[in-house]
Short mmCIF file of C-alpha atoms and ligand atoms in Angstrom, two decimals:
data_model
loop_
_atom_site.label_atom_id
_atom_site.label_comp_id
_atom_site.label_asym_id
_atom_site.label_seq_id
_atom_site.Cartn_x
_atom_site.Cartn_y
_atom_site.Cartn_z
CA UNK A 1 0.00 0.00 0.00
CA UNK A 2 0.83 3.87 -0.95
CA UNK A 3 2.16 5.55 2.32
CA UNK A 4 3.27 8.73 1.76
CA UNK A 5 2.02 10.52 -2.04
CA UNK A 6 3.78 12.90 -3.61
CA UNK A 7 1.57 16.42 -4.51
CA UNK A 8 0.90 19.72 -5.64
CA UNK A 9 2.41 22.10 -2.66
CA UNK A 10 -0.32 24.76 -3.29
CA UNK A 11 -3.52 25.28 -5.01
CA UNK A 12 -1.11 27.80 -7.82
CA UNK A 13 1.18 24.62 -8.30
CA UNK A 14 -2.37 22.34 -8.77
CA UNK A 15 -3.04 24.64 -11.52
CA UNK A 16 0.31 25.07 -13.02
CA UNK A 17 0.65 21.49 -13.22
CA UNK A 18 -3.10 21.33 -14.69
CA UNK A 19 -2.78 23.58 -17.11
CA UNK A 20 1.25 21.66 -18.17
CA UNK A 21 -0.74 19.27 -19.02
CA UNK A 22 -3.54 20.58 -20.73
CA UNK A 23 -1.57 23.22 -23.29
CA UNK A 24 0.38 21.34 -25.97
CA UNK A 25 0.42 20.66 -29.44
CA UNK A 26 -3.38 20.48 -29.35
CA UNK A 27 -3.51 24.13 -29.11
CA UNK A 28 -0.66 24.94 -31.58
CA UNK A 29 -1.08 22.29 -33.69
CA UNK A 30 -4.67 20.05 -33.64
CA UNK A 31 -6.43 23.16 -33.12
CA UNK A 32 -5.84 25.21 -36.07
CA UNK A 33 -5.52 22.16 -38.27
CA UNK A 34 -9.24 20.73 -37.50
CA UNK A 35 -10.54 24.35 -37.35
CA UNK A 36 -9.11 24.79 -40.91
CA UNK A 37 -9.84 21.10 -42.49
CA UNK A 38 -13.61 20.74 -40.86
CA UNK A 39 -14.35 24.93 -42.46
CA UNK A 40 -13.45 27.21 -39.81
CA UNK A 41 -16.08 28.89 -37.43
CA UNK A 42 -18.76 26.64 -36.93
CA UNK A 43 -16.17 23.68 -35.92
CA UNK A 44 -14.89 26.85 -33.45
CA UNK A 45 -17.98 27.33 -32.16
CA UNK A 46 -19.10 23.85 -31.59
CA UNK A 47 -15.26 23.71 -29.91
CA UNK A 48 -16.03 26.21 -27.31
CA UNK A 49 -19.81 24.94 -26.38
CA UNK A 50 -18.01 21.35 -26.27
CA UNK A 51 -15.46 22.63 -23.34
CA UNK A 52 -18.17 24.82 -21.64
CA UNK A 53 -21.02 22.19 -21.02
CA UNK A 54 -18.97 18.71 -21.94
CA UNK A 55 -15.38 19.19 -20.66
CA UNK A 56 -15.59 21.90 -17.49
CA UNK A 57 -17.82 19.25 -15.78
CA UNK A 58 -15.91 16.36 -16.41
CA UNK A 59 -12.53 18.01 -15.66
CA UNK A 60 -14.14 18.61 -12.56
CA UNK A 61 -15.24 15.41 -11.91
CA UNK A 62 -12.45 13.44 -12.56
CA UNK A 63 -10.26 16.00 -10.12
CA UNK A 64 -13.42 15.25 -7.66
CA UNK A 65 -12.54 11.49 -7.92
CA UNK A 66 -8.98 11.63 -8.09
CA UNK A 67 -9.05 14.00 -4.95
CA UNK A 68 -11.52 11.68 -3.25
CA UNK A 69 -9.01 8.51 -4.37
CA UNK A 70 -6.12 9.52 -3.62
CA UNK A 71 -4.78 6.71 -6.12
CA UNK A 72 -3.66 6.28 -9.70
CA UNK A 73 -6.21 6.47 -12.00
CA UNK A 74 -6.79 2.13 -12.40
CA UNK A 75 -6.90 1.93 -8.91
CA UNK A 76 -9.41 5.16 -8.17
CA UNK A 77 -11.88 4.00 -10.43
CA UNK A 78 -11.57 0.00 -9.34
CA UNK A 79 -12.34 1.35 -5.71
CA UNK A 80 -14.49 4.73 -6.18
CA UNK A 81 -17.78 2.69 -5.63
CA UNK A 82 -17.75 -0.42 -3.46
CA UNK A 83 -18.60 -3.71 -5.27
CA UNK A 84 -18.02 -1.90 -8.62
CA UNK A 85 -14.89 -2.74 -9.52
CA UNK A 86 -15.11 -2.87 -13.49
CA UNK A 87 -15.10 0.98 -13.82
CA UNK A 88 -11.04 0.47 -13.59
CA UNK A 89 -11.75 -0.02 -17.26
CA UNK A 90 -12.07 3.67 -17.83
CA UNK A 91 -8.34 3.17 -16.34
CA UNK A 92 -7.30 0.40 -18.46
CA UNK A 93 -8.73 2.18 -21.70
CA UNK A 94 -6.76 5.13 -20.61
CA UNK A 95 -3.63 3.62 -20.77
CA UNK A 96 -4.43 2.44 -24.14
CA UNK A 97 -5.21 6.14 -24.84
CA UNK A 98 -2.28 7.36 -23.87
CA UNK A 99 -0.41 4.92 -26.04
CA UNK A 100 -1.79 5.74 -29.38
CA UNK A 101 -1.60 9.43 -28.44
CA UNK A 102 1.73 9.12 -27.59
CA UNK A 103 2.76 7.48 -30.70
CA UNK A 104 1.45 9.94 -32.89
CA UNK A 105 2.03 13.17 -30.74
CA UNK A 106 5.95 12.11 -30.03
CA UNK A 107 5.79 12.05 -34.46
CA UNK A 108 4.79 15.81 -33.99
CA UNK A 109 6.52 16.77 -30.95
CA UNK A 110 9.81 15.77 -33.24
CA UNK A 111 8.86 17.96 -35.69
CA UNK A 112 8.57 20.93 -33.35
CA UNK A 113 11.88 20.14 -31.73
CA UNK A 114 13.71 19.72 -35.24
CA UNK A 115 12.17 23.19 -36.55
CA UNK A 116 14.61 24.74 -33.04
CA UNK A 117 17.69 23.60 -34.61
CA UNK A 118 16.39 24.31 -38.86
CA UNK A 119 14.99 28.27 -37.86
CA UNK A 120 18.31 28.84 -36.23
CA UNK A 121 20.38 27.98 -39.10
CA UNK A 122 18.33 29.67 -40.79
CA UNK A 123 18.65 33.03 -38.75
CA UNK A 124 22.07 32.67 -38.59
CA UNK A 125 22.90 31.80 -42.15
CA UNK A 126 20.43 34.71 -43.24
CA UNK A 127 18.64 32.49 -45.38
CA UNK A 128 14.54 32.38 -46.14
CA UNK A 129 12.65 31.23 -43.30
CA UNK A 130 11.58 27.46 -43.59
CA UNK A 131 8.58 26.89 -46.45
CA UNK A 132 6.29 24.22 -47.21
CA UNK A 133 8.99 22.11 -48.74
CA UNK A 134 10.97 21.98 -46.05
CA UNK A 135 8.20 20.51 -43.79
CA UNK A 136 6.82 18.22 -46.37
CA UNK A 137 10.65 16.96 -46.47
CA UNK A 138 10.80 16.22 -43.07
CA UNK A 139 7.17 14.76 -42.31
CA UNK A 140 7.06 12.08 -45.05
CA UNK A 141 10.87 11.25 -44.54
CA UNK A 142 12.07 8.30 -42.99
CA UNK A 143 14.87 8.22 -40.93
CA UNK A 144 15.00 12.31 -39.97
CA UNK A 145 11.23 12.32 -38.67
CA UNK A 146 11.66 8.36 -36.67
CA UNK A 147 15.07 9.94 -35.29
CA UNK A 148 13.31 13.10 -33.68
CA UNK A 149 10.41 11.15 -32.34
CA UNK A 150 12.77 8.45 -30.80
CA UNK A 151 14.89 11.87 -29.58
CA UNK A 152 12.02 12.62 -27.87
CA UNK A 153 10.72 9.49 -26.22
CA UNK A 154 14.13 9.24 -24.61
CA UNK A 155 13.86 12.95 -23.76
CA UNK A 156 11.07 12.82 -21.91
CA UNK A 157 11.80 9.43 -20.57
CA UNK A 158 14.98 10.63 -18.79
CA UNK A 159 12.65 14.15 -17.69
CA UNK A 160 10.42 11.64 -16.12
CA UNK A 161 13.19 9.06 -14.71
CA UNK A 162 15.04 12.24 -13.11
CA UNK A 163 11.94 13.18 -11.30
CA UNK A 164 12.17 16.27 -12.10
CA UNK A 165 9.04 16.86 -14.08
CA UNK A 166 7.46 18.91 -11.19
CA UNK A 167 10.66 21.27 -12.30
CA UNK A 168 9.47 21.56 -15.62
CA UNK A 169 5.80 21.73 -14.50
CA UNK A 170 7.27 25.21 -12.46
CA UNK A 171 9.48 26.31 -15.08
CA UNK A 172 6.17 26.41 -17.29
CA UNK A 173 4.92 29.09 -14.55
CA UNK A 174 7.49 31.13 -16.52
CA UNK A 175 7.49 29.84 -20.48
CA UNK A 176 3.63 29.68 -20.36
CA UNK A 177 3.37 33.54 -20.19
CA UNK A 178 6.12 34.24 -22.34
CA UNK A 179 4.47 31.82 -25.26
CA UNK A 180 1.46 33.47 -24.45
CA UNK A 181 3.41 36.59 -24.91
CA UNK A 182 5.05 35.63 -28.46
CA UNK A 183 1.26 34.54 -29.56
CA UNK A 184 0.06 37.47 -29.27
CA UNK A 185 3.05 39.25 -30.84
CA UNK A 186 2.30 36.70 -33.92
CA UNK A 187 -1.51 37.98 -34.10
CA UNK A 188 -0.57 41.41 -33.69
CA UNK A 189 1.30 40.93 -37.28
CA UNK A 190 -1.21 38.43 -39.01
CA UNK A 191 -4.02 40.48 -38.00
CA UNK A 192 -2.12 43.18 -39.76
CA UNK A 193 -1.21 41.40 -42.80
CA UNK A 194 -3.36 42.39 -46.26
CA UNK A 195 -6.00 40.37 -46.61
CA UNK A 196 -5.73 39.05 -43.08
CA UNK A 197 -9.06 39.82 -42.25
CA UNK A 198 -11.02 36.70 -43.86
CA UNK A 199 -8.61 35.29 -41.50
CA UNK A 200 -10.93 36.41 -38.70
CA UNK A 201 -13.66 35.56 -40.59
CA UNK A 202 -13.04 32.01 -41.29
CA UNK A 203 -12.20 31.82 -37.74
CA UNK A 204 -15.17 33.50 -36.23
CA UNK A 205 -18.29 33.45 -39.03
CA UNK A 206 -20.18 30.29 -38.99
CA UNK A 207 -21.53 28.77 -41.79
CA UNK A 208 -23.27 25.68 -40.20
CA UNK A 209 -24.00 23.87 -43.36
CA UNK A 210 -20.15 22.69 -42.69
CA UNK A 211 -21.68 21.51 -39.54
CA UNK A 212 -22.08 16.98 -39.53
CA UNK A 213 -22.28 14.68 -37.22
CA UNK A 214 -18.77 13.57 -38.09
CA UNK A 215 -17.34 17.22 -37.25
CA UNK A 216 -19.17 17.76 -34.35
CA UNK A 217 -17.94 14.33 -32.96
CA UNK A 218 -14.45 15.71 -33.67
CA UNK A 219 -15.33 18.77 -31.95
CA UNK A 220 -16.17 16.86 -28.97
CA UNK A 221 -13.18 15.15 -29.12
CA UNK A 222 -11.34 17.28 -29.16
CA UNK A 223 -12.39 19.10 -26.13
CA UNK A 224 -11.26 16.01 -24.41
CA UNK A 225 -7.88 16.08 -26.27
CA UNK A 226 -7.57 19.79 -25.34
CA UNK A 227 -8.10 19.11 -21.52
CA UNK A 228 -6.44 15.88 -21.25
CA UNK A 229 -9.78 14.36 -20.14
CA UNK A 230 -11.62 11.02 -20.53
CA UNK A 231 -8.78 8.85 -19.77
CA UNK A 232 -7.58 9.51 -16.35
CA UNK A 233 -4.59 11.67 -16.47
CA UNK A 234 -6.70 14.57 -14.62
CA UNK A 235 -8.19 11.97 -12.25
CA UNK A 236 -4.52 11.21 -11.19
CA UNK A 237 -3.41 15.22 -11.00
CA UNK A 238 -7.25 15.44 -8.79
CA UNK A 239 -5.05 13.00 -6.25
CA UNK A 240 -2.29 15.18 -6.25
CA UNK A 241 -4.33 18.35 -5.21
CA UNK A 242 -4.56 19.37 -1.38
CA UNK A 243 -7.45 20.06 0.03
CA UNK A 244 -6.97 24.07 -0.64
CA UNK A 245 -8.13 24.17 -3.86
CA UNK A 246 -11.60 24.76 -4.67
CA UNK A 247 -12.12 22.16 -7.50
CA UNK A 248 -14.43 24.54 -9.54
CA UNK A 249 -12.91 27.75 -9.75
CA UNK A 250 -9.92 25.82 -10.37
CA UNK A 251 -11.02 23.71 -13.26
CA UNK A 252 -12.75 27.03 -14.59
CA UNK A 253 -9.62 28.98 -14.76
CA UNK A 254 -7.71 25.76 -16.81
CA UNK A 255 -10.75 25.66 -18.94
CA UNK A 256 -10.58 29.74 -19.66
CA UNK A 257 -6.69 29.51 -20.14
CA UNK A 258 -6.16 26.37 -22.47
CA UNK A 259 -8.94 27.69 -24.96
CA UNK A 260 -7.52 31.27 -25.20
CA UNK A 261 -3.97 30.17 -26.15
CA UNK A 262 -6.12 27.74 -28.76
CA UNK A 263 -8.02 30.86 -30.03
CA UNK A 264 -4.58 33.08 -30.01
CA UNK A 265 -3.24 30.55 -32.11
CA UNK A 266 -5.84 30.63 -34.54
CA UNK A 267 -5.61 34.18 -34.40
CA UNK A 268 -2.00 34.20 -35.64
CA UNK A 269 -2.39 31.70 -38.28
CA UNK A 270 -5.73 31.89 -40.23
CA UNK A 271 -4.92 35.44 -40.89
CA UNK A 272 -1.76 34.29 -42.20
CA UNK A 273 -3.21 31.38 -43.95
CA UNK A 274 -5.70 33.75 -46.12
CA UNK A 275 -3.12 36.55 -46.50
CA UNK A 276 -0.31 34.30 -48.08
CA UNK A 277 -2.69 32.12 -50.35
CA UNK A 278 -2.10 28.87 -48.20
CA UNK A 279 -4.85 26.24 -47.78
CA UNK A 280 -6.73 26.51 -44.65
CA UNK A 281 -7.34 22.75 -44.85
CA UNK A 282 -4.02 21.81 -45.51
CA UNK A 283 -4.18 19.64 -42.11
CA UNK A 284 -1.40 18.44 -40.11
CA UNK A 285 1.35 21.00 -42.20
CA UNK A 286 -0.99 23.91 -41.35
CA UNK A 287 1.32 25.74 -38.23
CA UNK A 288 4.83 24.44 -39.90
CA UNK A 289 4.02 26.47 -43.43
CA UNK A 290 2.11 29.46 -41.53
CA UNK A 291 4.11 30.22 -38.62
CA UNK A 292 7.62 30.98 -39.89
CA UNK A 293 5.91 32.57 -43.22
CA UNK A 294 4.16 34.99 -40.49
CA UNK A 295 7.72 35.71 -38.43
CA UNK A 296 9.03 36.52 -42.04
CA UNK A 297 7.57 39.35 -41.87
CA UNK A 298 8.94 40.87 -38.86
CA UNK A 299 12.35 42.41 -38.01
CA UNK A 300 14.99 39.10 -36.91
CA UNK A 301 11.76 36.81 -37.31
CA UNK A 302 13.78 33.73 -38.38
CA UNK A 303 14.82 34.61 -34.58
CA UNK A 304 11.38 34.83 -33.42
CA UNK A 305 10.48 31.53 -34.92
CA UNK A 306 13.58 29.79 -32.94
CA UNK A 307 11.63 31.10 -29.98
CA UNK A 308 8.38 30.08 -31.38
CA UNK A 309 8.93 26.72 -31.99
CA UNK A 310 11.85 26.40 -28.29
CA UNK A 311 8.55 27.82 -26.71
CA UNK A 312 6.21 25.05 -28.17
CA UNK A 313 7.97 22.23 -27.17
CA UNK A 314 7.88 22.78 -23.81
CA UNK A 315 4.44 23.27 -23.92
CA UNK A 316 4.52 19.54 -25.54
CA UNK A 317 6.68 18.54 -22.98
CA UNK A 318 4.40 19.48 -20.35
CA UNK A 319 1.41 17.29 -22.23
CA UNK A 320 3.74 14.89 -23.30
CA UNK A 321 4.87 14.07 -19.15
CA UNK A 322 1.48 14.26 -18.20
CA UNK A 323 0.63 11.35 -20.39
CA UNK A 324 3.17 9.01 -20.58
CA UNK A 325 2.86 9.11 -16.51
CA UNK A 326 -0.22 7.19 -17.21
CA UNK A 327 1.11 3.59 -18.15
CA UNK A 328 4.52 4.18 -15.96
CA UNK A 329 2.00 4.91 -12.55
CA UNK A 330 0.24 1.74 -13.31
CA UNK A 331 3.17 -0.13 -13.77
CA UNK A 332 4.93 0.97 -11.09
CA UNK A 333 2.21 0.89 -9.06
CA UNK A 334 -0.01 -2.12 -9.64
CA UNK A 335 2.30 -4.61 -11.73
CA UNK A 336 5.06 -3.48 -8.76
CA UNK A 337 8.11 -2.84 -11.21
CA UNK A 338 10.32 -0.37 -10.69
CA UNK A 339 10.12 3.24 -12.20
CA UNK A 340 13.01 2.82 -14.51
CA UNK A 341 11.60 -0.90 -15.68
CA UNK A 342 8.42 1.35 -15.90
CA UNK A 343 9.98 4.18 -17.89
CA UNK A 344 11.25 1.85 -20.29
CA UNK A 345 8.49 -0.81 -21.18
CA UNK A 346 6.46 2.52 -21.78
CA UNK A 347 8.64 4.11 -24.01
CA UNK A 348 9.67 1.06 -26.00
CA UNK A 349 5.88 0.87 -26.41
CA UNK A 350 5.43 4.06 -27.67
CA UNK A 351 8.04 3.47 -30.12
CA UNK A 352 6.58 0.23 -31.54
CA UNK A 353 3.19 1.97 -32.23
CA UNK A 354 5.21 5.20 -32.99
CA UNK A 355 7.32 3.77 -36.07
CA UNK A 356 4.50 3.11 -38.08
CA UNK A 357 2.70 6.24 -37.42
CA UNK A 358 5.31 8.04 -38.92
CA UNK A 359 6.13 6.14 -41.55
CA UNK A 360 2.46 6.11 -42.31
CA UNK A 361 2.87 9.79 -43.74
CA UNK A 362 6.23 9.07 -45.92
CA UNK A 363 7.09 5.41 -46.84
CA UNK A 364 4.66 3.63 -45.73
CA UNK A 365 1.32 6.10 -47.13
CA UNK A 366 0.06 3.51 -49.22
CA UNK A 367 -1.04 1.24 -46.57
CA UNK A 368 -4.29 1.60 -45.15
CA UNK A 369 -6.87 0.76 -42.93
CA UNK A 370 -10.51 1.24 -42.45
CA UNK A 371 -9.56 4.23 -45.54
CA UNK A 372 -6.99 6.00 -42.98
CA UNK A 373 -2.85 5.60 -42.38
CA UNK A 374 -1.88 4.88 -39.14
CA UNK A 375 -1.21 7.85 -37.88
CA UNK A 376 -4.84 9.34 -38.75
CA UNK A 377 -6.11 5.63 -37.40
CA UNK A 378 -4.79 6.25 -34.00
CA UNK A 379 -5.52 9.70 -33.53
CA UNK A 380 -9.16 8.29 -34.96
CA UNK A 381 -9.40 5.74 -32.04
CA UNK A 382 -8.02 8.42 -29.46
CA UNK A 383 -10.62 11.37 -30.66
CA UNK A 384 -13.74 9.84 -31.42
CA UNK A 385 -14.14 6.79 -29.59
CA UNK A 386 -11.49 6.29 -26.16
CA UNK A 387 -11.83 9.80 -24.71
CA UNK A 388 -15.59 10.66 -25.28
CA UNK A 389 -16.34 6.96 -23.94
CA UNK A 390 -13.77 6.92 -21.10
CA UNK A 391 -16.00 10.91 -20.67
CA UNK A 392 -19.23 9.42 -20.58
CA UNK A 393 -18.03 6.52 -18.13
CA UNK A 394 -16.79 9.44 -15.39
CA UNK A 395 -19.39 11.24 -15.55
CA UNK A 396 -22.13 8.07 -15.40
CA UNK A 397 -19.37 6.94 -11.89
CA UNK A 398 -19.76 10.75 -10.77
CA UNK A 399 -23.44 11.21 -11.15
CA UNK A 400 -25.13 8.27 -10.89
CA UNK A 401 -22.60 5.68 -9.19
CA UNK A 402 -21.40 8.25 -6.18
CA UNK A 403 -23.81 9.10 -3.56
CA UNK A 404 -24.52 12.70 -4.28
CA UNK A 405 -23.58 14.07 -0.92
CA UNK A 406 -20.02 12.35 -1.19
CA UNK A 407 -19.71 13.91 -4.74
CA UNK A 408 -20.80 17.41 -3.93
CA UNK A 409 -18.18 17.30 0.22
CA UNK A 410 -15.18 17.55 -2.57
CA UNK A 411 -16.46 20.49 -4.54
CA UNK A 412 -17.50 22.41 -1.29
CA UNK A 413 -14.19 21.66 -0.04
CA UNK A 414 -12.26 25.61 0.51
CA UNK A 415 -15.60 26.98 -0.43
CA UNK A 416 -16.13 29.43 2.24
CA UNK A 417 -20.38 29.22 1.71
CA UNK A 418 -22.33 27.18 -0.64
CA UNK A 419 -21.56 28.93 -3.85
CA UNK A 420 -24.14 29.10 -6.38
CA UNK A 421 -21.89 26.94 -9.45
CA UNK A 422 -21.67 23.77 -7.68
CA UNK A 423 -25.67 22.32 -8.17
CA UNK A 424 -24.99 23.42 -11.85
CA UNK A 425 -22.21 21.83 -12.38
CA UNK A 426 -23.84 18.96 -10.84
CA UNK A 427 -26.92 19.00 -13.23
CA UNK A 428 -24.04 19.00 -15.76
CA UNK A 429 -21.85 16.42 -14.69
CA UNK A 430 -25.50 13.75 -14.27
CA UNK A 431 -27.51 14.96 -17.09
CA UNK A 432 -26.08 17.26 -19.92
CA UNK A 433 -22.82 15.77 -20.06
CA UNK A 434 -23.69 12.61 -20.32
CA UNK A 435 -26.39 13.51 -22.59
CA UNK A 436 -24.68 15.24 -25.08
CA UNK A 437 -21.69 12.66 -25.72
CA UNK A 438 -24.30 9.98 -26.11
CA UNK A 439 -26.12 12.22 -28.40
CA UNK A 440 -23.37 13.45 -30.28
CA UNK A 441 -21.72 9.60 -30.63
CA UNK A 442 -24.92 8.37 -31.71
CA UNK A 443 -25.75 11.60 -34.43
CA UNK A 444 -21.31 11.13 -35.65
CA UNK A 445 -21.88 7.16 -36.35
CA UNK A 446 -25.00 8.13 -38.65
CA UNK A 447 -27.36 6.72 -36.13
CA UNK A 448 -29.86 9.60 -36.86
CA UNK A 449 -29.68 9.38 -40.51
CA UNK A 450 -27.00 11.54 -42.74
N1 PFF B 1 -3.91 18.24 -23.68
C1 PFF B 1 -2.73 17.97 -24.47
C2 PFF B 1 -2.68 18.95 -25.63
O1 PFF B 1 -3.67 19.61 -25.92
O2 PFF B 1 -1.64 19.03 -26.28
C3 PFF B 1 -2.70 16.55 -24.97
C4 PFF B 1 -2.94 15.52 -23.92
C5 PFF B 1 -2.11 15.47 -22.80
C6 PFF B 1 -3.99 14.67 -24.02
C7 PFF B 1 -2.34 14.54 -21.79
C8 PFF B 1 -4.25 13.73 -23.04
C9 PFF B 1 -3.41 13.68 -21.94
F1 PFF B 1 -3.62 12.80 -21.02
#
């Protein structure tokens, strides 16, 4: 048995970490890309009312249960209700989760790192910031792309074996602002590029005949994506979090940061996308062609982009910790092996699944299943059927499985008087939430009709 846990020191430290996790290349890079392939503003706004009524409650249930638990994430949901123990599932399917995320986000995350090194040669040589080309190179290469992403598995394998993640999760107290910073820098010049203006309005005017069941299912998704929900990552940062911290406010404040550095983002690269002539639904090449063609246009902006791109992956560092902690707490924990055996069964996993997700968009692109690579397969799996399942699950445990009054002594925890939020986000968490994924899963597999 667990004696003594490690946590969050304060409730500013249960956020930091929170929000380490939450910002990452879904912000930079998922974001923009499914705005701009699934037609801009009504994806946006189905985004947003996705977080609001779907995501905010469940982040704050599954901090609720971790909180309550004090356990990994298996182990919280095989004990949260007595007799019940086949909700660990919604731990077991995490760690699956967190494997085919991993595989494909460790492709991406390799790309970030590699643009550091290629947009400082480039600002030193004096040469043309990176284009298209450059990008397509590297994505649908073979050995360049496989040797970033194992670069990074080891990276954040040794981050993790060191123990000092909760040193990176405090040094993002510091980067976060200063991306947030350099964001809005980049939309100051988009906005102000010619033409950038349809930009805004791709981002912002809905046209809801691009609305279908199929996009608003990936909307949903990714508002779990976004918030690292549905798979127990936030139900195991919920059992780090002392009894200070009042859940709501607190899962509020990550929801309210995470999609404004989504929205800056946008902000700096549709307006870029329209003003240059690029495709907005170019997909996963979207902020590698847009990016250093908007820091072009700015005194030293090769420079900028350095920073851009240093500044983005630790952001993806953050996420990237926060997930592969996942498999390595249940192994450590439940299987008993030690953190290093841990570290390194996980990351040799995520580098089995990992090879042929990259190779998926380069050598291998010709082989398919159900219609999709492997990299769009497992990012498939992860979006529109693990997270919004592993969702509805937490939210059924939190509403319906938990006596009520049990449920509701964690949210009033550091409340000084029964604020007003917590029935609503109750309702939430037992009806709407639940509602709406089942509604939305249903209406995205054609269940309604086309
Ligand atoms: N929320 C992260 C991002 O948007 O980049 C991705 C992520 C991290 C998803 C951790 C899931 C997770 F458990």
């Amino acid at each position: 048995m667990e004696t003594q846990r490690d946590g969050f020191a304060s409730s500013v430290g249960a956020f930091t970490a929170t929000v380490a996790s939450a910002v990452g290349l879904g912000n930079i890079w998922k974001f923009p890309y499914l705005a701009g392939v699934n037609g801009g503003a009504a994806f946006v706004l189905t985004y947003l009312l996705a977080v609001a009524l779907v995501g905010l409650p469940i982040l704050v249930a599954e901090h609720a249960i971790g909180r309550k638990m004090r356990q990994d994430a298996v182990a919280s949901y095989a004990r949260v209700v007595p007799k019940e123990g086949f909700w660990a599932v919604i731990g077991y399917a995490g760690i699956v989760a967190a494997f085919f995320i991993m595989a494909f986000y460790s492709d991406v995350a390799g790309w970030v790192f590699s643009y550091i090194p290629k947009s400082l040669i480039a600002a030193i040589r004096g040469t043309a910031p990176l284009e298209s080309k450059a990008f397509i190179s590297l994505s649908s290469g073979t050995w360049e792309p496989l040797l970033w992403q194992a670069g990074v598995v080891v990276f954040i394998s040794i981050i993790v074996l060191a123990g000092v993640s909760k040193g990176i999760e405090r040094a993002t107290k510091l980067t976060m602002p200063i991306l947030l910073g350099l964001l809005i820098l980049c939309d100051i010049r988009a906005l102000t590029l010619p033409g950038a203006f349809k930009g805004v309005q791709f981002l912002f005017e809905p046209d809801f005949s691009k609305l279908s069941g199929a996009v608003i299912l990936s909307a949903l998704g990714l508002a779990f994506f976004k918030l690292s929900l549905g798979m127990g990552t936030m139900t195991t940062y919920g059992s780090y979090m002392p009894h200070t911290v009042r859940l709501v406010p607190n899962a509020s404040r990550v929801a309210l940061a995470d999609t404004l550095v989504s929205i800056l983002a946008g902000l700096a690269i549709f307006p870029a996308v329209f003003a240059f002539g690029f495709e907005p639904a170019s997909g996963p090449s979207l902020l590698f062609i847009s990016i250093p063609a908007v820091f072009s246009k700015m005194p030293l902006g090769n420079y900028f982009t350095v920073l851009f791109f240093l500044l983005s992956a630790l952001a993806a560092t953050g996420a990237m910790i926060s997930l592969i902690e996942v498999p390595v707490a249940w192994l450590s924990g439940k299987m008993n092996l030690k953190r290093p055996t841990a570290v390194l069964i996980t990351a040799t996993g995520i580098l089995v699944l990992g090879l042929p997700a990259t190779l998926s968009l380069g050598l291998w692109a010709d082989v398919k299943l159900f219609n999709m690579g492997f990299f769009d397969l497992l990012d498939y799996i992860q979006q529109n059927l693990l997270l919004p399942l592993g969702g509805l699950a937490i939210a059924l445990v939190a509403g319906w499985r938990l006596p009520k009054a049990e449920f509701l002594r964690e949210l009033e925890t550091a409340e000084p008087n029964k604020p007003w939020y917590i029935p609503v986000l109750y309702t939430f968490i037992k009806f709407i939430a639940p509602a709406l994924i089942i509604l939305v899963f249903l209406n995205g597999f054609g269940v309604f009709g086309k």
